[in-house]
Amino acid sequence: MTLAITAEHLALIAGRKTALMPALAEWMNTLCPQYQIDTAQEFAHFLAQACHETDHFKTLREYASGNAYEGRADLGNSQPGDGARFRGRGIFQTTGRANYLQLGIKKGSRDLFINKPELLEEPEMAVWSACEYWLTRNLNDAANHPDSDRLKKKYRGSVLDLSPVEFISYTVNGGNRGLEDRKAFYAKALGILGQAELASLGRAMPAAALAPKKKDKKASLAKPAKPAKAPKAAKPSKEAKPAKAEKKPAAKPKAAVRTSKRKH
């Protein structure tokens, strides 16, 4: 069952409420599962980065003017004014002409965001652009590692040994800016969403499985069945009657005494 994100979750993670939260939560629930961001741990990593990048879900456009990006070839800013025009937007602060162009291609309209960069300030596109970034950088793989794991990342010529939240932070930010804040947001989000996930799993289980089994009153009131009597042994048939013990033979009669009759 997919975890549902609410505006209240975002407020608890950020430590404040903002006007953007209801719309962001709605689009997160619509779009994130399509990108397989749907567990407490995955959402915790995703929202930790978003919370930092949007200043606690308060803005979908970078506060800075973007002039610092002017002429940045690595961002594809090849034309005058590109720095300000394509400054950071969305919940992951998509920056630079090249990245705006790629998002348009993904949407099937090459110059969609080149011509209208402000579209990335709309909650739907702000969340969608972050999901695309998450997918193309395979960040779900890092998000599903245990927090105790160490992941290798090449950064400015060195190989860093990072925890999953550090690895994702370096990827999204391009460095370690705001790293401690991101880690704190992650820990808070994991606690909040972990509880929400357990609660949603409980609601998903059939009520019958959760309720204690009730004893059947009828069964408990019924008198216990009497033990069955052992079957009586079948009476032997007359023919089968044992023969009576033979009587002792009568004593032989004594020999009769012959008496002679006297003649008179």
mmCIF file of C-alpha atoms in Angstrom:
data_model
loop_
_atom_site.group_PDB
_atom_site.id
_atom_site.type_symbol
_atom_site.label_atom_id
_atom_site.label_comp_id
_atom_site.label_asym_id
_atom_site.label_seq_id
_atom_site.Cartn_x
_atom_site.Cartn_y
_atom_site.Cartn_z
ATOM 1 C CA MET A 1 0.000 0.000 0.000
ATOM 2 C CA THR A 2 1.451 3.377 -1.075
ATOM 3 C CA LEU A 3 2.125 5.850 1.722
ATOM 4 C CA ALA A 4 -0.018 8.986 1.429
ATOM 5 C CA ILE A 5 1.702 12.312 2.117
ATOM 6 C CA THR A 6 -0.344 15.034 3.798
ATOM 7 C CA ALA A 7 0.129 18.754 4.312
ATOM 8 C CA GLU A 8 0.393 17.959 8.028
ATOM 9 C CA HIS A 9 3.363 15.675 7.354
ATOM 10 C CA LEU A 10 5.115 18.455 5.458
ATOM 11 C CA ALA A 11 4.397 20.927 8.253
ATOM 12 C CA LEU A 12 5.807 18.574 10.878
ATOM 13 C CA ILE A 13 8.963 17.989 8.847
ATOM 14 C CA ALA A 14 9.458 21.691 8.119
ATOM 15 C CA GLY A 15 8.451 22.845 11.580
ATOM 16 C CA ARG A 16 5.917 25.318 10.164
ATOM 17 C CA LYS A 17 2.910 25.574 7.857
ATOM 18 C CA THR A 18 3.018 27.227 4.450
ATOM 19 C CA ALA A 19 0.434 27.981 1.779
ATOM 20 C CA LEU A 20 2.152 25.640 -0.696
ATOM 21 C CA MET A 21 1.881 22.484 1.377
ATOM 22 C CA PRO A 22 -1.618 21.243 0.433
ATOM 23 C CA ALA A 23 -0.937 21.484 -3.311
ATOM 24 C CA LEU A 24 2.539 19.963 -2.988
ATOM 25 C CA ALA A 25 1.189 17.039 -0.968
ATOM 26 C CA GLU A 26 -1.529 16.445 -3.554
ATOM 27 C CA TRP A 27 0.931 16.294 -6.440
ATOM 28 C CA MET A 28 3.399 14.187 -4.481
ATOM 29 C CA ASN A 29 0.692 11.584 -3.942
ATOM 30 C CA THR A 30 -0.177 11.686 -7.646
ATOM 31 C CA LEU A 31 3.305 11.718 -9.160
ATOM 32 C CA CYS A 32 5.812 10.179 -6.760
ATOM 33 C CA PRO A 33 4.404 6.624 -6.904
ATOM 34 C CA GLN A 34 4.754 6.750 -10.699
ATOM 35 C CA TYR A 35 8.493 7.117 -10.074
ATOM 36 C CA GLN A 36 8.507 4.357 -7.420
ATOM 37 C CA ILE A 37 8.906 6.834 -4.590
ATOM 38 C CA ASP A 38 6.350 5.271 -2.290
ATOM 39 C CA THR A 39 7.869 4.049 0.990
ATOM 40 C CA ALA A 40 8.587 5.965 4.187
ATOM 41 C CA GLN A 41 12.344 5.731 3.651
ATOM 42 C CA GLU A 42 12.218 6.864 0.011
ATOM 43 C CA PHE A 43 9.866 9.741 0.812
ATOM 44 C CA ALA A 44 11.992 10.754 3.810
ATOM 45 C CA HIS A 45 15.055 11.198 1.575
ATOM 46 C CA PHE A 46 13.036 12.938 -1.145
ATOM 47 C CA LEU A 47 11.317 15.361 1.251
ATOM 48 C CA ALA A 48 14.504 16.139 3.170
ATOM 49 C CA GLN A 49 16.050 17.540 -0.013
ATOM 50 C CA ALA A 50 12.847 19.316 -1.035
ATOM 51 C CA CYS A 51 12.403 20.899 2.393
ATOM 52 C CA HIS A 52 15.871 22.423 2.279
ATOM 53 C CA GLU A 53 15.735 23.522 -1.352
ATOM 54 C CA THR A 54 12.344 25.252 -0.940
ATOM 55 C CA ASP A 55 13.166 26.922 2.399
ATOM 56 C CA HIS A 56 10.750 24.725 4.382
ATOM 57 C CA PHE A 57 8.290 24.400 1.450
ATOM 58 C CA LYS A 58 7.900 28.162 1.303
ATOM 59 C CA THR A 59 9.107 28.984 -2.216
ATOM 60 C CA LEU A 60 9.381 27.261 -5.599
ATOM 61 C CA ARG A 61 11.800 29.837 -7.000
ATOM 62 C CA GLU A 62 15.327 30.604 -5.925
ATOM 63 C CA TYR A 63 15.648 33.760 -3.839
ATOM 64 C CA ALA A 64 18.893 34.807 -5.556
ATOM 65 C CA SER A 65 18.685 36.669 -8.861
ATOM 66 C CA GLY A 66 20.486 33.956 -10.824
ATOM 67 C CA ASN A 67 23.114 36.364 -12.103
ATOM 68 C CA ALA A 68 25.768 34.130 -10.581
ATOM 69 C CA TYR A 69 24.897 31.530 -13.244
ATOM 70 C CA GLU A 70 25.447 33.875 -16.151
ATOM 71 C CA GLY A 71 27.714 32.324 -18.788
ATOM 72 C CA ARG A 72 27.932 28.942 -16.993
ATOM 73 C CA ALA A 73 28.677 26.487 -19.804
ATOM 74 C CA ASP A 74 28.079 23.494 -17.522
ATOM 75 C CA LEU A 75 24.464 24.689 -17.147
ATOM 76 C CA GLY A 76 24.062 25.415 -20.842
ATOM 77 C CA ASN A 77 23.716 29.152 -20.239
ATOM 78 C CA SER A 78 25.037 30.269 -23.591
ATOM 79 C CA GLN A 79 22.903 33.349 -24.211
ATOM 80 C CA PRO A 80 22.859 36.705 -22.438
ATOM 81 C CA GLY A 81 20.374 36.718 -19.559
ATOM 82 C CA ASP A 82 20.269 32.930 -19.221
ATOM 83 C CA GLY A 83 21.533 33.069 -15.637
ATOM 84 C CA ALA A 84 18.556 35.045 -14.349
ATOM 85 C CA ARG A 85 16.057 33.527 -16.773
ATOM 86 C CA PHE A 86 16.876 29.943 -15.824
ATOM 87 C CA ARG A 87 17.583 30.323 -12.132
ATOM 88 C CA GLY A 88 16.516 27.602 -9.711
ATOM 89 C CA ARG A 89 12.843 26.550 -9.791
ATOM 90 C CA GLY A 90 10.788 23.643 -8.505
ATOM 91 C CA ILE A 91 11.221 21.690 -5.292
ATOM 92 C CA PHE A 92 14.747 20.632 -6.328
ATOM 93 C CA GLN A 93 15.644 24.035 -7.832
ATOM 94 C CA THR A 94 16.187 23.024 -11.465
ATOM 95 C CA THR A 95 18.798 25.457 -12.817
ATOM 96 C CA GLY A 96 20.202 26.356 -16.229
ATOM 97 C CA ARG A 97 19.088 26.375 -19.855
ATOM 98 C CA ALA A 98 20.276 22.810 -20.507
ATOM 99 C CA ASN A 99 18.153 21.361 -17.670
ATOM 100 C CA TYR A 100 15.073 23.386 -18.660
ATOM 101 C CA LEU A 101 15.514 22.140 -22.212
ATOM 102 C CA GLN A 102 15.765 18.494 -21.107
ATOM 103 C CA LEU A 103 12.558 18.770 -19.095
ATOM 104 C CA GLY A 104 10.741 20.150 -22.135
ATOM 105 C CA ILE A 105 11.946 17.203 -24.200
ATOM 106 C CA LYS A 106 10.664 14.844 -21.468
ATOM 107 C CA LYS A 107 7.261 16.535 -21.696
ATOM 108 C CA GLY A 108 7.219 16.169 -25.468
ATOM 109 C CA SER A 109 7.525 19.905 -26.135
ATOM 110 C CA ARG A 110 11.183 20.811 -26.584
ATOM 111 C CA ASP A 111 10.976 24.517 -25.777
ATOM 112 C CA LEU A 112 8.118 24.360 -23.246
ATOM 113 C CA PHE A 113 10.199 25.526 -20.289
ATOM 114 C CA ILE A 114 12.598 27.569 -22.398
ATOM 115 C CA ASN A 115 9.703 29.766 -23.471
ATOM 116 C CA LYS A 116 7.897 29.630 -20.119
ATOM 117 C CA PRO A 117 10.426 28.938 -17.367
ATOM 118 C CA GLU A 118 7.909 30.076 -14.723
ATOM 119 C CA LEU A 119 5.895 26.885 -15.344
ATOM 120 C CA LEU A 120 8.333 25.124 -12.998
ATOM 121 C CA GLU A 121 6.983 27.286 -10.167
ATOM 122 C CA GLU A 122 3.598 25.549 -10.404
ATOM 123 C CA PRO A 123 3.212 22.770 -7.789
ATOM 124 C CA GLU A 124 2.562 20.079 -10.386
ATOM 125 C CA MET A 125 5.654 20.879 -12.457
ATOM 126 C CA ALA A 126 7.710 21.591 -9.354
ATOM 127 C CA VAL A 127 7.097 18.058 -8.061
ATOM 128 C CA TRP A 128 7.306 16.426 -11.499
ATOM 129 C CA SER A 129 10.698 17.995 -12.261
ATOM 130 C CA ALA A 130 12.085 16.680 -8.962
ATOM 131 C CA CYS A 131 10.755 13.191 -9.725
ATOM 132 C CA GLU A 132 12.486 13.258 -13.097
ATOM 133 C CA TYR A 133 15.737 14.315 -11.450
ATOM 134 C CA TRP A 134 15.376 11.533 -8.857
ATOM 135 C CA LEU A 135 14.800 8.935 -11.566
ATOM 136 C CA THR A 136 17.617 9.967 -13.916
ATOM 137 C CA ARG A 137 20.148 9.964 -11.029
ATOM 138 C CA ASN A 138 18.937 6.582 -9.694
ATOM 139 C CA LEU A 139 18.485 8.078 -6.241
ATOM 140 C CA ASN A 140 16.008 5.422 -5.130
ATOM 141 C CA ASP A 141 18.947 3.006 -5.127
ATOM 142 C CA ALA A 142 20.795 5.155 -2.605
ATOM 143 C CA ALA A 143 17.615 5.859 -0.626
ATOM 144 C CA ASN A 144 17.016 2.143 -0.041
ATOM 145 C CA HIS A 145 20.393 1.524 1.551
ATOM 146 C CA PRO A 146 20.435 1.200 5.345
ATOM 147 C CA ASP A 147 21.591 4.413 7.014
ATOM 148 C CA SER A 148 24.686 2.618 8.274
ATOM 149 C CA ASP A 149 25.919 1.834 4.740
ATOM 150 C CA ARG A 150 28.725 3.800 3.126
ATOM 151 C CA LEU A 151 28.475 4.792 -0.541
ATOM 152 C CA LYS A 152 31.272 5.960 -2.804
ATOM 153 C CA LYS A 153 30.914 9.216 -4.737
ATOM 154 C CA LYS A 154 33.397 10.977 -6.981
ATOM 155 C CA TYR A 155 33.532 14.676 -6.121
ATOM 156 C CA ARG A 156 36.040 17.163 -7.503
ATOM 157 C CA GLY A 157 38.642 14.520 -8.166
ATOM 158 C CA SER A 158 38.286 12.726 -4.858
ATOM 159 C CA VAL A 159 36.308 9.640 -3.907
ATOM 160 C CA LEU A 160 34.121 10.333 -0.900
ATOM 161 C CA ASP A 161 32.820 7.736 1.536
ATOM 162 C CA LEU A 162 29.254 8.881 2.308
ATOM 163 C CA SER A 163 26.120 7.772 4.107
ATOM 164 C CA PRO A 164 22.986 7.479 1.909
ATOM 165 C CA VAL A 165 21.628 10.883 2.974
ATOM 166 C CA GLU A 166 25.028 12.482 2.366
ATOM 167 C CA PHE A 167 25.294 10.803 -1.041
ATOM 168 C CA ILE A 168 21.850 12.104 -2.080
ATOM 169 C CA SER A 169 22.601 15.574 -0.693
ATOM 170 C CA TYR A 170 25.836 15.860 -2.686
ATOM 171 C CA THR A 171 23.978 14.719 -5.813
ATOM 172 C CA VAL A 172 21.060 17.156 -5.495
ATOM 173 C CA ASN A 173 23.108 20.136 -4.363
ATOM 174 C CA GLY A 174 26.286 19.478 -6.291
ATOM 175 C CA GLY A 175 28.190 19.752 -3.010
ATOM 176 C CA ASN A 176 27.711 19.829 0.734
ATOM 177 C CA ARG A 177 25.830 23.095 1.082
ATOM 178 C CA GLY A 178 23.184 22.785 3.809
ATOM 179 C CA LEU A 179 24.283 19.214 4.530
ATOM 180 C CA GLU A 180 23.526 19.268 8.253
ATOM 181 C CA ASP A 181 20.047 20.716 7.651
ATOM 182 C CA ARG A 182 19.302 18.044 5.060
ATOM 183 C CA LYS A 183 20.387 15.307 7.448
ATOM 184 C CA ALA A 184 18.217 16.746 10.219
ATOM 185 C CA PHE A 185 15.191 16.964 7.892
ATOM 186 C CA TYR A 186 15.781 13.364 6.838
ATOM 187 C CA ALA A 187 15.880 12.075 10.421
ATOM 188 C CA LYS A 188 12.693 13.965 11.273
ATOM 189 C CA ALA A 189 10.898 12.843 8.102
ATOM 190 C CA LEU A 190 11.851 9.211 8.650
ATOM 191 C CA GLY A 191 10.386 9.237 12.151
ATOM 192 C CA ILE A 192 7.149 10.938 11.078
ATOM 193 C CA LEU A 193 6.585 8.915 7.926
ATOM 194 C CA GLY A 194 7.667 5.655 9.519
ATOM 195 C CA GLN A 195 4.822 6.003 12.023
ATOM 196 C CA ALA A 196 2.399 6.992 9.243
ATOM 197 C CA GLU A 197 3.399 3.956 7.199
ATOM 198 C CA LEU A 198 2.806 1.602 10.129
ATOM 199 C CA ALA A 199 -0.595 3.187 10.721
ATOM 200 C CA SER A 200 -1.573 2.840 7.061
ATOM 201 C CA LEU A 201 -0.548 -0.809 7.059
ATOM 202 C CA GLY A 202 -2.708 -1.369 10.123
ATOM 203 C CA ARG A 203 -5.722 0.203 8.429
ATOM 204 C CA ALA A 204 -5.138 -1.929 5.346
ATOM 205 C CA MET A 205 -5.441 -5.171 7.299
ATOM 206 C CA PRO A 206 -8.926 -6.725 7.512
ATOM 207 C CA ALA A 207 -10.719 -5.762 10.699
ATOM 208 C CA ALA A 208 -11.352 -9.405 11.439
ATOM 209 C CA ALA A 209 -7.610 -10.048 11.476
ATOM 210 C CA LEU A 210 -6.969 -7.243 13.980
ATOM 211 C CA ALA A 211 -9.910 -7.845 16.355
ATOM 212 C CA PRO A 212 -9.446 -10.351 19.158
ATOM 213 C CA LYS A 213 -11.318 -13.534 18.508
ATOM 214 C CA LYS A 214 -14.583 -13.709 20.437
ATOM 215 C CA LYS A 215 -15.710 -16.921 22.010
ATOM 216 C CA ASP A 216 -18.871 -18.355 20.618
ATOM 217 C CA LYS A 217 -21.450 -17.756 23.354
ATOM 218 C CA LYS A 218 -23.578 -20.660 22.220
ATOM 219 C CA ALA A 219 -20.604 -22.925 22.281
ATOM 220 C CA SER A 220 -19.597 -21.746 25.761
ATOM 221 C CA LEU A 221 -23.147 -22.242 27.154
ATOM 222 C CA ALA A 222 -23.638 -25.645 25.622
ATOM 223 C CA LYS A 223 -23.300 -28.529 28.007
ATOM 224 C CA PRO A 224 -20.240 -30.602 27.397
ATOM 225 C CA ALA A 225 -21.041 -33.722 25.522
ATOM 226 C CA LYS A 226 -21.142 -36.857 27.606
ATOM 227 C CA PRO A 227 -18.396 -39.273 26.790
ATOM 228 C CA ALA A 228 -19.639 -42.021 24.575
ATOM 229 C CA LYS A 229 -20.325 -45.282 26.346
ATOM 230 C CA ALA A 230 -18.204 -48.159 25.392
ATOM 231 C CA PRO A 231 -20.157 -50.543 23.172
ATOM 232 C CA LYS A 232 -21.486 -53.589 24.963
ATOM 233 C CA ALA A 233 -19.929 -56.844 24.073
ATOM 234 C CA ALA A 234 -22.146 -58.851 21.788
ATOM 235 C CA LYS A 235 -23.909 -61.728 23.498
ATOM 236 C CA PRO A 236 -22.739 -65.031 22.198
ATOM 237 C CA SER A 237 -25.354 -66.887 20.208
ATOM 238 C CA LYS A 238 -26.952 -69.994 21.647
ATOM 239 C CA GLU A 239 -24.896 -72.119 19.371
ATOM 240 C CA ALA A 240 -21.822 -70.466 20.610
ATOM 241 C CA LYS A 241 -22.613 -71.186 24.248
ATOM 242 C CA PRO A 242 -19.856 -73.162 25.780
ATOM 243 C CA ALA A 243 -20.772 -76.708 26.508
ATOM 244 C CA LYS A 244 -21.791 -77.371 30.049
ATOM 245 C CA ALA A 245 -19.307 -79.216 32.051
ATOM 246 C CA GLU A 246 -20.046 -82.888 31.944
ATOM 247 C CA LYS A 247 -21.637 -84.298 35.064
ATOM 248 C CA LYS A 248 -19.598 -86.714 37.011
ATOM 249 C CA PRO A 249 -20.571 -90.177 35.976
ATOM 250 C CA ALA A 250 -22.892 -91.758 38.445
ATOM 251 C CA ALA A 251 -21.339 -94.338 40.641
ATOM 252 C CA LYS A 252 -21.638 -97.845 39.334
ATOM 253 C CA PRO A 253 -24.376 -99.740 41.042
ATOM 254 C CA LYS A 254 -23.158 -102.354 43.388
ATOM 255 C CA ALA A 255 -23.586 -105.915 42.216
ATOM 256 C CA ALA A 256 -26.904 -107.277 43.241
ATOM 257 C CA VAL A 257 -26.748 -109.946 45.893
ATOM 258 C CA ARG A 258 -28.314 -113.033 44.658
ATOM 259 C CA THR A 259 -30.663 -114.617 47.099
ATOM 260 C CA SER A 260 -31.643 -118.166 46.712
ATOM 261 C CA LYS A 261 -35.183 -118.996 47.220
ATOM 262 C CA ARG A 262 -35.749 -121.857 49.450
ATOM 263 C CA LYS A 263 -38.236 -124.402 48.371
ATOM 264 C CA HIS A 264 -40.951 -125.136 50.797
#
